[in-house]
Coordinates of N, CA and C in Angstrom, one line a residue:
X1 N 136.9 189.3 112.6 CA 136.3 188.5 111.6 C 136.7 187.0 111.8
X2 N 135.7 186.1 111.5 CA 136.1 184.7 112.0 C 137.0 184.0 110.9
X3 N 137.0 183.0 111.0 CA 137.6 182.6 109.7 C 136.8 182.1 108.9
X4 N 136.0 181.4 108.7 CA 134.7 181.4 107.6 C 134.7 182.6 107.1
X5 N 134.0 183.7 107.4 CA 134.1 184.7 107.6 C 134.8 185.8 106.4
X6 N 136.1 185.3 107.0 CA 137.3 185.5 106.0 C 137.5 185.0 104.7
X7 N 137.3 183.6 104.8 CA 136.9 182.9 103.4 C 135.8 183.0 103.1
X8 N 134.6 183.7 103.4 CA 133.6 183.9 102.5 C 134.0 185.0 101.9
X9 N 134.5 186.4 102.3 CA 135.0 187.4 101.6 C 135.7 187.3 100.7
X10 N 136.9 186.3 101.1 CA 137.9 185.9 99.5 C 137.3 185.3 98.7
X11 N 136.5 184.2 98.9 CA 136.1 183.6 97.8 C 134.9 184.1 97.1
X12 N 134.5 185.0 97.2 CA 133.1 185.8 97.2 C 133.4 186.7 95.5
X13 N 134.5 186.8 95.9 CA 134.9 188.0 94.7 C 135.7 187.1 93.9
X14 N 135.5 185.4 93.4 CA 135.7 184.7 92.1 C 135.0 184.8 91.3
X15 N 135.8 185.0 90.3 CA 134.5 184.7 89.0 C 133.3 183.8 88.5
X16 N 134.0 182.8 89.5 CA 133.2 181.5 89.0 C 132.6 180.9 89.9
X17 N 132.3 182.1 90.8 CA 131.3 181.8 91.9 C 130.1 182.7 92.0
X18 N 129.1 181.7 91.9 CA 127.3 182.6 91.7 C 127.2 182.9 93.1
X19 N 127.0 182.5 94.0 CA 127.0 182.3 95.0 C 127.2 181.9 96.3
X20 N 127.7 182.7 97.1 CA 128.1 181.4 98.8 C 127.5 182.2 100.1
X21 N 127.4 181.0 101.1 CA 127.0 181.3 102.1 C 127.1 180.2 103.0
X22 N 126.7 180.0 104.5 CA 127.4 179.9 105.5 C 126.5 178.6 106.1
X23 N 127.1 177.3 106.0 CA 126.5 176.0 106.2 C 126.2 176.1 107.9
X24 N 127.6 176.5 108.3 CA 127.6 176.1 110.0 C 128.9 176.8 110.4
X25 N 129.7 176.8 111.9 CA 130.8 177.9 111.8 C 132.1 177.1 111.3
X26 N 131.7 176.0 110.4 CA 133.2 176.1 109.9 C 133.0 174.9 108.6
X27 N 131.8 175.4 108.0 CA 131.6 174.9 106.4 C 130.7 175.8 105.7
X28 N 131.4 176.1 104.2 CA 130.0 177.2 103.8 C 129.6 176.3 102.3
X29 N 128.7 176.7 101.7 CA 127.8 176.4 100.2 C 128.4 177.1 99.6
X30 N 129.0 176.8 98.0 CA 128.9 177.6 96.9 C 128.4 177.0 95.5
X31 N 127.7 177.8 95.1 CA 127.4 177.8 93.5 C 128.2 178.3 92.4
X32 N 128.1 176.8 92.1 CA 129.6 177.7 90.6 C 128.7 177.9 89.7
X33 N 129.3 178.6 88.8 CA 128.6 179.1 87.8 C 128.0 178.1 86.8
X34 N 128.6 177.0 87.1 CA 128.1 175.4 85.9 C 126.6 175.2 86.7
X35 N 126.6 176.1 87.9 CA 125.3 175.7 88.6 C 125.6 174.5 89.6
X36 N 126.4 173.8 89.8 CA 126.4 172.9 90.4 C 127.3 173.3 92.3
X37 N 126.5 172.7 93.2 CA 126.9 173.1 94.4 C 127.4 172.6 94.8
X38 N 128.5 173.3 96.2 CA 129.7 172.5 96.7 C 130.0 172.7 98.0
X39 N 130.1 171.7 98.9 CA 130.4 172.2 100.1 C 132.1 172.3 100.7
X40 N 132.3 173.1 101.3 CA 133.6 173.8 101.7 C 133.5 173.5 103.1
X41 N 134.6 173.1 103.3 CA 134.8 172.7 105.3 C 136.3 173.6 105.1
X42 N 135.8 174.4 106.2 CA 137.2 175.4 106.7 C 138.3 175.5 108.2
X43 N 139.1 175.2 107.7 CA 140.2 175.2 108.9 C 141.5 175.1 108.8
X44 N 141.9 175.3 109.6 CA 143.6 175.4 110.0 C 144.8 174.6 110.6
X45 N 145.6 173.8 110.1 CA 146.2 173.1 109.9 C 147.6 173.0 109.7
X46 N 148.7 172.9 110.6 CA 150.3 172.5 109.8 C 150.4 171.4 109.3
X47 N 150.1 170.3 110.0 CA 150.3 168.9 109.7 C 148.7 168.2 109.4
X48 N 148.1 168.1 108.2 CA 147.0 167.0 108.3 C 147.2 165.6 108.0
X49 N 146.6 165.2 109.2 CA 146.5 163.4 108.8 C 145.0 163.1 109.1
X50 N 144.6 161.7 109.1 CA 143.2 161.3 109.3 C 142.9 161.9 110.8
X51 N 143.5 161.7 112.1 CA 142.9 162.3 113.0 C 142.5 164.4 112.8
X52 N 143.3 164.8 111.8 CA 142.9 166.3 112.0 C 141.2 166.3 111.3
X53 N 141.1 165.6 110.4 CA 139.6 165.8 109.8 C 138.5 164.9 110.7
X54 N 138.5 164.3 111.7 CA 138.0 163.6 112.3 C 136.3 163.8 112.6
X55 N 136.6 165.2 112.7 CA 135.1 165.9 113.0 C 134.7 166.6 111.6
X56 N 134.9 166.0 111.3 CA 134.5 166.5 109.1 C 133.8 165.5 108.8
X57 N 132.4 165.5 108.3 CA 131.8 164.8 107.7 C 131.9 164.6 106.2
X58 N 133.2 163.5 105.7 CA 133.9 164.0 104.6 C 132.6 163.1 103.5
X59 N 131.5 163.2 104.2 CA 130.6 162.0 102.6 C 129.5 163.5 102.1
X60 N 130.0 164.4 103.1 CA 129.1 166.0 102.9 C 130.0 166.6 102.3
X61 N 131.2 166.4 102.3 CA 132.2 168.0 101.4 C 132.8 167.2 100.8
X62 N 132.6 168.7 99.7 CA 133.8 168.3 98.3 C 135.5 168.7 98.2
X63 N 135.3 169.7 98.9 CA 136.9 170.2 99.6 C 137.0 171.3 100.7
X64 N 138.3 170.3 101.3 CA 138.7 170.5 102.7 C 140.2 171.7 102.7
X65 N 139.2 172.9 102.9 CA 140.2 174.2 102.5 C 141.0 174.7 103.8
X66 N 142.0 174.6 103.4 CA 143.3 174.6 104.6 C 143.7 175.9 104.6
X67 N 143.3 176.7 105.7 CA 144.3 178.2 104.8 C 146.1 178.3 105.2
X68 N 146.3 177.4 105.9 CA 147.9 177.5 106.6 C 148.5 177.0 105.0
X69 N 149.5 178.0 104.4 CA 149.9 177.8 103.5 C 151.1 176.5 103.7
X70 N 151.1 175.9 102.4 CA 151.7 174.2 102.1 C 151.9 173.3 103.4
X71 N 150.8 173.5 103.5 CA 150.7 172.8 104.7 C 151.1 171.1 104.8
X72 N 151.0 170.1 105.5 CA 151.9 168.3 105.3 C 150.6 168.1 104.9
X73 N 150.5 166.8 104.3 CA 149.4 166.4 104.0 C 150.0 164.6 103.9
X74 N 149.4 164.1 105.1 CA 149.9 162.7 105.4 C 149.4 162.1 104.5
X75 N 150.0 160.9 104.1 CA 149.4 159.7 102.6 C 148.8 158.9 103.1
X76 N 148.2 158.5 103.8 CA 147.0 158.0 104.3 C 145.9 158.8 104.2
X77 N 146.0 160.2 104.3 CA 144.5 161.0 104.0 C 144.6 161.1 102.8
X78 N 146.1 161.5 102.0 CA 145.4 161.8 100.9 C 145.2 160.1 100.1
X79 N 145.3 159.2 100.4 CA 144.2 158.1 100.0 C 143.0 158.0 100.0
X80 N 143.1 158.5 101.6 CA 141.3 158.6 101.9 C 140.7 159.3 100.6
X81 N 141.3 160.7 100.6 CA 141.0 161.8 99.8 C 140.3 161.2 98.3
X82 N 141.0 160.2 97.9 CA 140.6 159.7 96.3 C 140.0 158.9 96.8
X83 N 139.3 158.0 97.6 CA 138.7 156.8 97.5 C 137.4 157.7 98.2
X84 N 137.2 158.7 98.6 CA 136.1 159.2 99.4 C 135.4 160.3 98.7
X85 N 136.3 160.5 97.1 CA 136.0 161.6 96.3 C 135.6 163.3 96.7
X86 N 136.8 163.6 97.6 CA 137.2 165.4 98.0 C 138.1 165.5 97.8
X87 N 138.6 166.8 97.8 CA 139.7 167.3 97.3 C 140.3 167.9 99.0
X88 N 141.5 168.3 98.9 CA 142.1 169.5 100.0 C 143.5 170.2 99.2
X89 N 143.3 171.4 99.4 CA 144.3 172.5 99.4 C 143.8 173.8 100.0
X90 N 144.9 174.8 99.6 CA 145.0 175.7 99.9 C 143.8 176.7 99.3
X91 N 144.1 178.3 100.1 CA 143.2 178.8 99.2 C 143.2 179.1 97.8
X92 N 144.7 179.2 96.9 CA 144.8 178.7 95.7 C 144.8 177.6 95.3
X93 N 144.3 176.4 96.2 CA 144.1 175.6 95.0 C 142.7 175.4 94.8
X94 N 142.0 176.1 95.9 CA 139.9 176.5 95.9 C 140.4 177.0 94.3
X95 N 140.9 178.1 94.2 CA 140.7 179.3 93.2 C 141.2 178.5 91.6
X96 N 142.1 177.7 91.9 CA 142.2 176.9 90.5 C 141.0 175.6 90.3
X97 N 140.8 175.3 91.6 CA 139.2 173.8 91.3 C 138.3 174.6 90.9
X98 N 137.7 176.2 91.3 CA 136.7 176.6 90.6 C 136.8 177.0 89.1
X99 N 138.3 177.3 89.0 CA 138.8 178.0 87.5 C 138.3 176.6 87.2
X100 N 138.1 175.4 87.2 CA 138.5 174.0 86.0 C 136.8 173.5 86.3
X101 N 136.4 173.7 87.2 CA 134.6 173.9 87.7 C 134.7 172.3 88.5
X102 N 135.6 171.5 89.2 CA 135.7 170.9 89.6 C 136.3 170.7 91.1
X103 N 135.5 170.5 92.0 CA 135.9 170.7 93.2 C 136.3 169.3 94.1
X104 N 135.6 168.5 93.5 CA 135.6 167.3 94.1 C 136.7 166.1 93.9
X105 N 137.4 166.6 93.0 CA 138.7 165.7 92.3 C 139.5 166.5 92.0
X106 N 139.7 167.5 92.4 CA 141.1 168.7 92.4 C 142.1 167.9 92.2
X107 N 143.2 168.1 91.6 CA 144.6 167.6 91.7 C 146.0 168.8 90.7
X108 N 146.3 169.7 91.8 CA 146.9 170.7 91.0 C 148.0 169.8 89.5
X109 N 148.1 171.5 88.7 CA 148.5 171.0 87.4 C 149.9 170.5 87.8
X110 N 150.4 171.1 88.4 CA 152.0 170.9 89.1 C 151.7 169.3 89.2
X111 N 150.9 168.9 89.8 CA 150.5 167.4 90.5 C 150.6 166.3 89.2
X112 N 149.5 167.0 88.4 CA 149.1 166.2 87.4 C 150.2 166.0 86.4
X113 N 151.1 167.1 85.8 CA 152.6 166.6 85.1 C 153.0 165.7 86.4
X114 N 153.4 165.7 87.2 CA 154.5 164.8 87.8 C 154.1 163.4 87.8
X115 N 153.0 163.4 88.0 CA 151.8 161.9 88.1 C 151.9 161.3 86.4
X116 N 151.7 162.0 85.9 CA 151.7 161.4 84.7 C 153.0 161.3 83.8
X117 N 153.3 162.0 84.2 CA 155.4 161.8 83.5 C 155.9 160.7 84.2
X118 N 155.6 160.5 85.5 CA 156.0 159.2 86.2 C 155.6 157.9 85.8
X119 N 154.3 158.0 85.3 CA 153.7 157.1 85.1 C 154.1 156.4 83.2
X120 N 154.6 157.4 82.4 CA 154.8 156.9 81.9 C 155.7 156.9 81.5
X121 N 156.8 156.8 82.2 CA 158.5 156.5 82.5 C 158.7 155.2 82.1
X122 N 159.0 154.3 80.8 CA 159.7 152.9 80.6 C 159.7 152.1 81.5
X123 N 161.0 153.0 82.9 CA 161.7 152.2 84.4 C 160.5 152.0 85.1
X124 N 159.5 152.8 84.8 CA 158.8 153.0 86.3 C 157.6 151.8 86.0
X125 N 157.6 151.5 87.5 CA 156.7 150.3 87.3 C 155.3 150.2 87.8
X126 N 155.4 151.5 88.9 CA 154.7 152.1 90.0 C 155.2 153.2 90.8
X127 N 153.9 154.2 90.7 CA 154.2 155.0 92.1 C 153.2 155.0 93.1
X128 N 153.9 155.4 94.4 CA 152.8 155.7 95.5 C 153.5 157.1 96.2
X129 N 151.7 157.6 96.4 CA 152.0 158.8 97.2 C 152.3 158.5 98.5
X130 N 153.3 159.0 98.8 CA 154.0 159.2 100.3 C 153.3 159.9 101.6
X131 N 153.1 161.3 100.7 CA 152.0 162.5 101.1 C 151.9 163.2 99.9
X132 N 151.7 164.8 100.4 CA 151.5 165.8 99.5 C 152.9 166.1 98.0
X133 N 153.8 165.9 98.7 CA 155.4 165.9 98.0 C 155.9 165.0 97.6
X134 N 155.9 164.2 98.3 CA 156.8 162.9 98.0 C 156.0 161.2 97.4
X135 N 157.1 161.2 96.3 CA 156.6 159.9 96.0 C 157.5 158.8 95.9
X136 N 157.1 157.7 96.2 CA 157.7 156.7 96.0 C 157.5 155.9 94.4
X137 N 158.8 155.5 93.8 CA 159.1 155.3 92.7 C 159.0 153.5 92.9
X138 N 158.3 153.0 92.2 CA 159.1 151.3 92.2 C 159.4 151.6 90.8
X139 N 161.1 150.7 90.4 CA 161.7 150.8 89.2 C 161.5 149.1 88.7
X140 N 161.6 149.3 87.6 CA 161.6 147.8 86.9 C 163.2 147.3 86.9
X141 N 163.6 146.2 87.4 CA 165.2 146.0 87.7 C 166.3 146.9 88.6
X142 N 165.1 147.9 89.4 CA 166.1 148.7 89.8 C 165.4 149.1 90.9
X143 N 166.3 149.3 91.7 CA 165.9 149.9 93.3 C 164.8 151.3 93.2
X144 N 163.6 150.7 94.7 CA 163.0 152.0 94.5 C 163.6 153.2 94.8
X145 N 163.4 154.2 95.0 CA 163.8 155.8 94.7 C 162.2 156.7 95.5
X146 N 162.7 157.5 96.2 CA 161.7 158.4 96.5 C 162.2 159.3 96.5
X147 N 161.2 160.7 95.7 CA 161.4 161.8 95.3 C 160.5 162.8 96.6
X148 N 160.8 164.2 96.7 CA 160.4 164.9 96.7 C 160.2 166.2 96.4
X149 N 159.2 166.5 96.0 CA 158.9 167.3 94.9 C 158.5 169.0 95.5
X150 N 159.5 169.9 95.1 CA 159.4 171.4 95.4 C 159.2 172.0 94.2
X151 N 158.5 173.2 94.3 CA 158.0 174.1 93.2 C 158.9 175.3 93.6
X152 N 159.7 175.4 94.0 CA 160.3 177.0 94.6 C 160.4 177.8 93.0
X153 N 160.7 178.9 93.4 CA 161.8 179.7 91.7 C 162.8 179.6 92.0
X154 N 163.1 180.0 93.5 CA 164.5 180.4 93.8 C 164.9 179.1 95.4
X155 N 165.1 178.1 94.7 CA 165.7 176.8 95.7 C 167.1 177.3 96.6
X156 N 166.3 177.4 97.7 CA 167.5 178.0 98.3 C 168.3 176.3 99.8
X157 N 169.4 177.2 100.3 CA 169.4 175.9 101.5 C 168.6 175.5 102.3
X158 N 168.0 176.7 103.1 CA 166.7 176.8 103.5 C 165.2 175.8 103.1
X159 N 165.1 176.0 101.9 CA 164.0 175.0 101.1 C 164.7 173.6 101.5
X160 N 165.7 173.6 101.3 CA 166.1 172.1 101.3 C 166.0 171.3 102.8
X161 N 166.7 172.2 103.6 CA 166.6 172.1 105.2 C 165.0 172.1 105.5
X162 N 163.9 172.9 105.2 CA 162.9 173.1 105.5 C 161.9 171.3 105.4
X163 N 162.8 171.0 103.5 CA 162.2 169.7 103.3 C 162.3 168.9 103.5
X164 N 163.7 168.5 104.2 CA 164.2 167.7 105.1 C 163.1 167.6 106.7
X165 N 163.5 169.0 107.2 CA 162.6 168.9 108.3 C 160.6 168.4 108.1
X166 N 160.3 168.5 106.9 CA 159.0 168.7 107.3 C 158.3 167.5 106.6
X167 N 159.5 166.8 105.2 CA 159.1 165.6 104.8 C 159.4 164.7 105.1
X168 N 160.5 164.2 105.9 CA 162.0 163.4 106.2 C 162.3 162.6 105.3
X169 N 162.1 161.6 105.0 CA 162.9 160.3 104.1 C 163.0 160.1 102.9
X170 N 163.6 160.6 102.3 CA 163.7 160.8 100.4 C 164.9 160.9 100.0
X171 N 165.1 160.4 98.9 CA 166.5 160.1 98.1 C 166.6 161.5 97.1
X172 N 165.5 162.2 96.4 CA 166.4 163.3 95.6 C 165.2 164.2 96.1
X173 N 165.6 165.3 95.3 CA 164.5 166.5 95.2 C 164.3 167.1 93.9
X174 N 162.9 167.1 92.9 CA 162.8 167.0 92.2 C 162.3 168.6 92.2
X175 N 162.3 169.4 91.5 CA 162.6 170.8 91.1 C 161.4 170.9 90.1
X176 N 160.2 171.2 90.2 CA 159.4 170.9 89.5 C 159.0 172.1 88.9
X177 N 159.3 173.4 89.4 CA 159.2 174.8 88.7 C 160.5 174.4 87.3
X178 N 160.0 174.5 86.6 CA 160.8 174.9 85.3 C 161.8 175.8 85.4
X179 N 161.4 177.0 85.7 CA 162.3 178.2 86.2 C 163.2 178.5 87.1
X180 N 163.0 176.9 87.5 CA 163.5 177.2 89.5 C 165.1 177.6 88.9
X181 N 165.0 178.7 90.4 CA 166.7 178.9 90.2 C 167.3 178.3 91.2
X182 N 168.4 177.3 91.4 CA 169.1 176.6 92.7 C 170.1 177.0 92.8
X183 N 170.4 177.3 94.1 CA 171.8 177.9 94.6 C 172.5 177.3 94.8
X184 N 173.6 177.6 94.8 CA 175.0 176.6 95.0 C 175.0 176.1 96.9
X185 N 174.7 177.0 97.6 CA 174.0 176.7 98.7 C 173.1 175.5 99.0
X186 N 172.1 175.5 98.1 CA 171.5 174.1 98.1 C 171.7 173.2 97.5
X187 N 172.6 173.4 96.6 CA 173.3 172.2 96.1 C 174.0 171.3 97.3
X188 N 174.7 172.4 98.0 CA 175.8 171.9 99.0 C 174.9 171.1 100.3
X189 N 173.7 171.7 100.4 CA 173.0 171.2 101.8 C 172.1 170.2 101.5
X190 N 171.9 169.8 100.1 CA 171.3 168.8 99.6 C 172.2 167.5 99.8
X191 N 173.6 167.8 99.1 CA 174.8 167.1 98.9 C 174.8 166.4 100.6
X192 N 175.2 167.7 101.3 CA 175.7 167.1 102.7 C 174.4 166.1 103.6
X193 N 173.6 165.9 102.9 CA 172.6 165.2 103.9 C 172.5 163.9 103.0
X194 N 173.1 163.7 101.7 CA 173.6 162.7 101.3 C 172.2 162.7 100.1
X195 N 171.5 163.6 99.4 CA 170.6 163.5 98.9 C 171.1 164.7 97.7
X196 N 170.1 164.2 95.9 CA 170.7 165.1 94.7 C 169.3 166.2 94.6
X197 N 169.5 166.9 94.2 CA 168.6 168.4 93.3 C 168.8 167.8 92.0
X198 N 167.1 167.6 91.3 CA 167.2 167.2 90.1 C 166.3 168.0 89.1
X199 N 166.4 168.6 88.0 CA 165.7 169.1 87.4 C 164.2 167.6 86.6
X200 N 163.3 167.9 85.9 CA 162.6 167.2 85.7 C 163.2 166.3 84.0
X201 N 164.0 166.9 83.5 CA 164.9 166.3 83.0 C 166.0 165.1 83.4
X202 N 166.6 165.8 84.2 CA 167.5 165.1 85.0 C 167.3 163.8 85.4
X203 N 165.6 164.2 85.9 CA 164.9 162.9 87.1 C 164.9 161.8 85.9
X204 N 164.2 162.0 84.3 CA 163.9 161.3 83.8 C 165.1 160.6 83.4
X205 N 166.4 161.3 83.1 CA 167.1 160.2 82.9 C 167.7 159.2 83.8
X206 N 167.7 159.7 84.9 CA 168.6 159.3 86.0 C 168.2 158.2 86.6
X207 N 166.2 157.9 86.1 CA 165.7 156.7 86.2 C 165.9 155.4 85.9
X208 N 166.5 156.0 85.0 CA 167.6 154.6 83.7 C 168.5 153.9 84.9
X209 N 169.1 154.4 85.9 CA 170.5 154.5 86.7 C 170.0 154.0 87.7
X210 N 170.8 153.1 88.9 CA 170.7 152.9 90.0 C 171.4 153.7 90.4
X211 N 170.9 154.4 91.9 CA 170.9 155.8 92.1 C 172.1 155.2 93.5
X212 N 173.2 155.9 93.6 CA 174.4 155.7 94.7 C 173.3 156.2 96.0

């Protein structure tokens, strides 16, 4: 089975899909149920930046469905991404842009608390997206700060090592699962790279602070 293919079968059996079918071998059509149509570009990806979409005619699609799960997503595309009006994620985040009937301006809920709690932080003066995870903080009287932002439940060393490796340059890690559980392990591997584990709590006060 190809991979279109594949994603036509998964997404076929949404609820809030009338419709789909197969533009070309690696974009298909769907009809949401609001009736309104959407085009899908499919591929596979660890690292996307502006050269991986190159051959995507992004003024034709509304979202650029990645199936390599949490895959990089350089901040340069996802600029493009808002000024060119598509979306990209995974195949759960297809399955939550059809849940909300919007495909063209996706921005997960995870996304949207962090974006907007930042924004209306007293300290904060501005943020910029870095990439997919990370953002850059400008503070009012205070040094900027860049976060990066993990959803684990269970934050292990691993997660932290992983985020190091795949995001590089950030001052904390922001714990954005509510639930998350963090190990004393990644406390310690956080610590030793000279970087804090902050709950969403934590982050907000610690904004107040110039960060050692």
């Amino acid at each position: 089975m190809s991979l279109i293919d594949w994603c036509i079968d998964k997404i076929s059996g949404h609820g809030k899909v009338e419709s789909i079918s197969k533009i070309d071998s690696t974009t298909l059509e769907l009809t949401h149920q609001n009736t309104n149509t959407y085009a899908v570009s499919v591929f596979s990806c660890e690292r996307m930046n502006l050269k991986s979409i190159s051959d995507i005619d992004i003024q034709k699609v509304d979202f650029i469905l990645n199936i390599k799960k949490d895959a990089y997503i350089s901040g340069k595309l996802m600029q493009l991404m808002e000024s060119a009006d598509f979306s990209i994620g995974g195949l759960g985040d297809l399955y939550s842009a059809l849940g909300s009937g919007n495909l063209s301006n996706y921005i997960s809920k995870e996304m949207q608390f962090v974006i907007r709690g930042l924004s209306q932080h007293n300290k904060v003066k501005r943020i910029y997206r870095l990439d997919n995870r990370r953002f850059e903080i400008e503070r009012k009287l205070l040094p900027d700060v860049t976060i990066l932002v993990l959803n684990d439940y269970d934050l292990t060393a691993e997660s932290v090592r992983s985020g190091i490796d795949k995001y590089g340059d950030f001052d904390s890690i922001l714990t954005s699962n509510p639930n998350c559980r963090r190990s004393s392990n990644a406390e310690k591997a956080a610590e030793n790279s000279g970087r804090k584990i902050m709950s969403w709590g934590e982050l907000m006060g610690n904004l107040n602070k110039k960060w050692n």
